[in-house]
Amino acid sequence: MSTQTSKSTGLTIHQTFLPHTDPEASLAFYRDALGFEAFLDVGQGAMRWITVGPADQPDTSIVLTPPGADPGVTDAERRTVTEMMAKGTYAAVILGATDLEATFERVQATGAEVMQEPVDQPYGFRDCAFRDPAGNTVRIKQL
């Protein structure tokens, strides 16, 4: 068996984007249920871009965005995105927790929609899942 050494590319994961349909509800979920900090809040009304993330990891964040805000997106594409979000099939993020059970209990206690209680997966780790207010899947795995 050969052992390969990975070389650092100097790349890090800095930001990812998830759509929101209600900026206040999404901010409340990520701030209050998940305990993230709001780093930036730009725009007004439904056209807000809100950057959230763990307070101790300011270089890694999620930007909550209005769906289909790009001017290159057609009305038909915007409808498709909105329909997929409503079904929970458009976007997802996987987070890690050092204490999955306590994290699950804390998030569930906020009234967040539970998709899956903590379970051992056949692919090797234990996780749970919630839906955020926009329908995005938020899966949390045990670290």
PDB file of C-alpha atoms in Angstrom:
ATOM      1  CA  MET A   1       0.000   0.000   0.000  1.00  0.00           C
ATOM      2  CA  SER A   2       1.428   3.350  -0.963  1.00  0.00           C
ATOM      3  CA  THR A   3       1.157   6.413   1.199  1.00  0.00           C
ATOM      4  CA  GLN A   4       0.624   9.732  -0.483  1.00  0.00           C
ATOM      5  CA  THR A   5       1.523  13.027   1.099  1.00  0.00           C
ATOM      6  CA  SER A   6      -0.889  15.823   0.343  1.00  0.00           C
ATOM      7  CA  LYS A   7       0.592  19.156  -0.572  1.00  0.00           C
ATOM      8  CA  SER A   8      -0.945  22.337   0.722  1.00  0.00           C
ATOM      9  CA  THR A   9      -2.434  24.392  -2.053  1.00  0.00           C
ATOM     10  CA  GLY A  10      -2.745  27.459   0.131  1.00  0.00           C
ATOM     11  CA  LEU A  11      -6.501  27.371  -0.432  1.00  0.00           C
ATOM     12  CA  THR A  12      -9.064  27.612   2.343  1.00  0.00           C
ATOM     13  CA  ILE A  13     -12.833  27.557   2.365  1.00  0.00           C
ATOM     14  CA  HIS A  14     -13.748  31.183   2.964  1.00  0.00           C
ATOM     15  CA  GLN A  15     -17.445  31.620   2.130  1.00  0.00           C
ATOM     16  CA  THR A  16     -20.356  29.703   0.749  1.00  0.00           C
ATOM     17  CA  PHE A  17     -23.760  31.033  -0.231  1.00  0.00           C
ATOM     18  CA  LEU A  18     -27.226  29.865   0.812  1.00  0.00           C
ATOM     19  CA  PRO A  19     -30.448  31.517  -0.330  1.00  0.00           C
ATOM     20  CA  HIS A  20     -32.956  33.022   2.058  1.00  0.00           C
ATOM     21  CA  THR A  21     -36.605  33.900   1.565  1.00  0.00           C
ATOM     22  CA  ASP A  22     -36.995  35.842   4.809  1.00  0.00           C
ATOM     23  CA  PRO A  23     -33.800  37.548   5.970  1.00  0.00           C
ATOM     24  CA  GLU A  24     -34.994  38.077   9.555  1.00  0.00           C
ATOM     25  CA  ALA A  25     -36.084  34.440   9.981  1.00  0.00           C
ATOM     26  CA  SER A  26     -32.830  33.181   8.450  1.00  0.00           C
ATOM     27  CA  LEU A  27     -30.736  35.499  10.616  1.00  0.00           C
ATOM     28  CA  ALA A  28     -32.623  34.309  13.709  1.00  0.00           C
ATOM     29  CA  PHE A  29     -32.023  30.650  12.782  1.00  0.00           C
ATOM     30  CA  TYR A  30     -28.295  30.979  12.128  1.00  0.00           C
ATOM     31  CA  ARG A  31     -27.693  33.360  15.043  1.00  0.00           C
ATOM     32  CA  ASP A  32     -30.079  32.047  17.708  1.00  0.00           C
ATOM     33  CA  ALA A  33     -30.440  28.339  16.875  1.00  0.00           C
ATOM     34  CA  LEU A  34     -26.913  27.646  15.618  1.00  0.00           C
ATOM     35  CA  GLY A  35     -25.108  30.279  17.685  1.00  0.00           C
ATOM     36  CA  PHE A  36     -23.403  31.972  14.739  1.00  0.00           C
ATOM     37  CA  GLU A  37     -22.374  35.590  14.742  1.00  0.00           C
ATOM     38  CA  ALA A  38     -23.585  38.045  12.107  1.00  0.00           C
ATOM     39  CA  PHE A  39     -20.447  39.515  10.552  1.00  0.00           C
ATOM     40  CA  LEU A  40     -22.072  41.670   7.872  1.00  0.00           C
ATOM     41  CA  ASP A  41     -25.612  42.707   6.912  1.00  0.00           C
ATOM     42  CA  VAL A  42     -25.916  44.591   3.616  1.00  0.00           C
ATOM     43  CA  GLY A  43     -29.006  45.762   1.747  1.00  0.00           C
ATOM     44  CA  GLN A  44     -32.575  46.250   2.857  1.00  0.00           C
ATOM     45  CA  GLY A  45     -35.899  44.437   2.886  1.00  0.00           C
ATOM     46  CA  ALA A  46     -35.790  41.084   1.090  1.00  0.00           C
ATOM     47  CA  MET A  47     -32.670  42.198  -0.821  1.00  0.00           C
ATOM     48  CA  ARG A  48     -30.220  41.602   2.039  1.00  0.00           C
ATOM     49  CA  TRP A  49     -26.925  39.742   2.051  1.00  0.00           C
ATOM     50  CA  ILE A  50     -26.171  38.555   5.589  1.00  0.00           C
ATOM     51  CA  THR A  51     -22.802  37.002   6.414  1.00  0.00           C
ATOM     52  CA  VAL A  52     -22.857  34.628   9.402  1.00  0.00           C
ATOM     53  CA  GLY A  53     -20.435  32.166  10.921  1.00  0.00           C
ATOM     54  CA  PRO A  54     -18.823  30.851  14.099  1.00  0.00           C
ATOM     55  CA  ALA A  55     -17.434  33.743  16.154  1.00  0.00           C
ATOM     56  CA  ASP A  56     -14.135  31.898  16.612  1.00  0.00           C
ATOM     57  CA  GLN A  57     -13.780  31.292  12.848  1.00  0.00           C
ATOM     58  CA  PRO A  58     -14.178  34.758  11.269  1.00  0.00           C
ATOM     59  CA  ASP A  59     -12.506  33.631   8.038  1.00  0.00           C
ATOM     60  CA  THR A  60     -15.158  30.967   7.319  1.00  0.00           C
ATOM     61  CA  SER A  61     -18.717  32.087   6.746  1.00  0.00           C
ATOM     62  CA  ILE A  62     -22.068  31.549   5.074  1.00  0.00           C
ATOM     63  CA  VAL A  63     -23.567  34.390   3.062  1.00  0.00           C
ATOM     64  CA  LEU A  64     -27.366  34.302   3.171  1.00  0.00           C
ATOM     65  CA  THR A  65     -28.537  35.767  -0.128  1.00  0.00           C
ATOM     66  CA  PRO A  66     -31.755  36.665  -1.907  1.00  0.00           C
ATOM     67  CA  PRO A  67     -32.517  33.798  -4.325  1.00  0.00           C
ATOM     68  CA  GLY A  68     -31.950  34.553  -7.962  1.00  0.00           C
ATOM     69  CA  ALA A  69     -30.730  38.114  -7.286  1.00  0.00           C
ATOM     70  CA  ASP A  70     -28.206  37.839 -10.121  1.00  0.00           C
ATOM     71  CA  PRO A  71     -29.483  39.959 -13.039  1.00  0.00           C
ATOM     72  CA  GLY A  72     -28.587  37.096 -15.408  1.00  0.00           C
ATOM     73  CA  VAL A  73     -31.194  34.800 -13.835  1.00  0.00           C
ATOM     74  CA  THR A  74     -34.431  34.627 -15.811  1.00  0.00           C
ATOM     75  CA  ASP A  75     -37.891  34.747 -14.239  1.00  0.00           C
ATOM     76  CA  ALA A  76     -38.369  31.052 -15.106  1.00  0.00           C
ATOM     77  CA  GLU A  77     -35.063  30.152 -13.416  1.00  0.00           C
ATOM     78  CA  ARG A  78     -36.030  32.232 -10.370  1.00  0.00           C
ATOM     79  CA  ARG A  79     -39.338  30.305 -10.137  1.00  0.00           C
ATOM     80  CA  THR A  80     -37.469  26.989 -10.398  1.00  0.00           C
ATOM     81  CA  VAL A  81     -35.061  28.006  -7.630  1.00  0.00           C
ATOM     82  CA  THR A  82     -37.966  29.107  -5.432  1.00  0.00           C
ATOM     83  CA  GLU A  83     -39.824  25.823  -6.043  1.00  0.00           C
ATOM     84  CA  MET A  84     -36.718  23.769  -5.237  1.00  0.00           C
ATOM     85  CA  MET A  85     -36.110  25.786  -2.060  1.00  0.00           C
ATOM     86  CA  ALA A  86     -39.699  25.138  -0.933  1.00  0.00           C
ATOM     87  CA  LYS A  87     -39.110  21.388  -1.366  1.00  0.00           C
ATOM     88  CA  GLY A  88     -35.740  21.551   0.398  1.00  0.00           C
ATOM     89  CA  THR A  89     -33.862  20.293  -2.663  1.00  0.00           C
ATOM     90  CA  TYR A  90     -31.925  23.403  -3.700  1.00  0.00           C
ATOM     91  CA  ALA A  91     -29.098  23.958  -1.194  1.00  0.00           C
ATOM     92  CA  ALA A  92     -27.432  22.362   1.798  1.00  0.00           C
ATOM     93  CA  VAL A  93     -24.566  22.868   4.192  1.00  0.00           C
ATOM     94  CA  ILE A  94     -22.838  20.344   6.457  1.00  0.00           C
ATOM     95  CA  LEU A  95     -21.577  21.596   9.801  1.00  0.00           C
ATOM     96  CA  GLY A  96     -19.532  19.766  12.420  1.00  0.00           C
ATOM     97  CA  ALA A  97     -20.122  19.639  16.178  1.00  0.00           C
ATOM     98  CA  THR A  98     -17.970  18.263  18.965  1.00  0.00           C
ATOM     99  CA  ASP A  99     -21.123  17.278  20.903  1.00  0.00           C
ATOM    100  CA  LEU A 100     -23.801  16.324  18.385  1.00  0.00           C
ATOM    101  CA  GLU A 101     -26.427  15.354  20.972  1.00  0.00           C
ATOM    102  CA  ALA A 102     -26.176  18.656  22.877  1.00  0.00           C
ATOM    103  CA  THR A 103     -26.171  20.624  19.617  1.00  0.00           C
ATOM    104  CA  PHE A 104     -29.242  18.749  18.378  1.00  0.00           C
ATOM    105  CA  GLU A 105     -31.107  19.410  21.642  1.00  0.00           C
ATOM    106  CA  ARG A 106     -30.182  23.120  21.597  1.00  0.00           C
ATOM    107  CA  VAL A 107     -31.253  23.643  17.966  1.00  0.00           C
ATOM    108  CA  GLN A 108     -34.436  21.576  18.372  1.00  0.00           C
ATOM    109  CA  ALA A 109     -35.391  23.620  21.447  1.00  0.00           C
ATOM    110  CA  THR A 110     -35.563  26.754  19.270  1.00  0.00           C
ATOM    111  CA  GLY A 111     -38.393  25.209  17.249  1.00  0.00           C
ATOM    112  CA  ALA A 112     -36.248  24.541  14.175  1.00  0.00           C
ATOM    113  CA  GLU A 113     -37.707  21.994  11.755  1.00  0.00           C
ATOM    114  CA  VAL A 114     -36.080  18.609  12.419  1.00  0.00           C
ATOM    115  CA  MET A 115     -35.432  16.545   9.295  1.00  0.00           C
ATOM    116  CA  GLN A 116     -33.494  13.781  11.040  1.00  0.00           C
ATOM    117  CA  GLU A 117     -32.626  13.080  14.660  1.00  0.00           C
ATOM    118  CA  PRO A 118     -29.027  12.011  15.424  1.00  0.00           C
ATOM    119  CA  VAL A 119     -28.300   8.631  13.830  1.00  0.00           C
ATOM    120  CA  ASP A 120     -25.274   6.521  12.918  1.00  0.00           C
ATOM    121  CA  GLN A 121     -24.993   6.597   9.132  1.00  0.00           C
ATOM    122  CA  PRO A 122     -23.871   3.554   7.102  1.00  0.00           C
ATOM    123  CA  TYR A 123     -21.185   5.748   5.496  1.00  0.00           C
ATOM    124  CA  GLY A 124     -19.298   6.128   8.735  1.00  0.00           C
ATOM    125  CA  PHE A 125     -20.405   9.056  10.840  1.00  0.00           C
ATOM    126  CA  ARG A 126     -23.220  10.171  13.122  1.00  0.00           C
ATOM    127  CA  ASP A 127     -25.316  13.167  12.108  1.00  0.00           C
ATOM    128  CA  CYS A 128     -28.660  14.959  12.295  1.00  0.00           C
ATOM    129  CA  ALA A 129     -30.430  17.414  10.003  1.00  0.00           C
ATOM    130  CA  PHE A 130     -32.636  20.490  10.155  1.00  0.00           C
ATOM    131  CA  ARG A 131     -34.278  22.745   7.573  1.00  0.00           C
ATOM    132  CA  ASP A 132     -33.549  26.432   7.818  1.00  0.00           C
ATOM    133  CA  PRO A 133     -36.412  28.918   7.282  1.00  0.00           C
ATOM    134  CA  ALA A 134     -35.733  28.999   3.500  1.00  0.00           C
ATOM    135  CA  GLY A 135     -35.844  25.197   3.190  1.00  0.00           C
ATOM    136  CA  ASN A 136     -32.075  24.657   2.981  1.00  0.00           C
ATOM    137  CA  THR A 137     -30.809  21.435   4.540  1.00  0.00           C
ATOM    138  CA  VAL A 138     -28.513  22.020   7.497  1.00  0.00           C
ATOM    139  CA  ARG A 139     -26.829  18.716   8.334  1.00  0.00           C
ATOM    140  CA  ILE A 140     -24.652  18.515  11.456  1.00  0.00           C
ATOM    141  CA  LYS A 141     -22.136  15.715  11.870  1.00  0.00           C
ATOM    142  CA  GLN A 142     -20.327  14.549  14.976  1.00  0.00           C
ATOM    143  CA  LEU A 143     -16.652  15.525  14.831  1.00  0.00           C
TER     144      LEU A 143
END
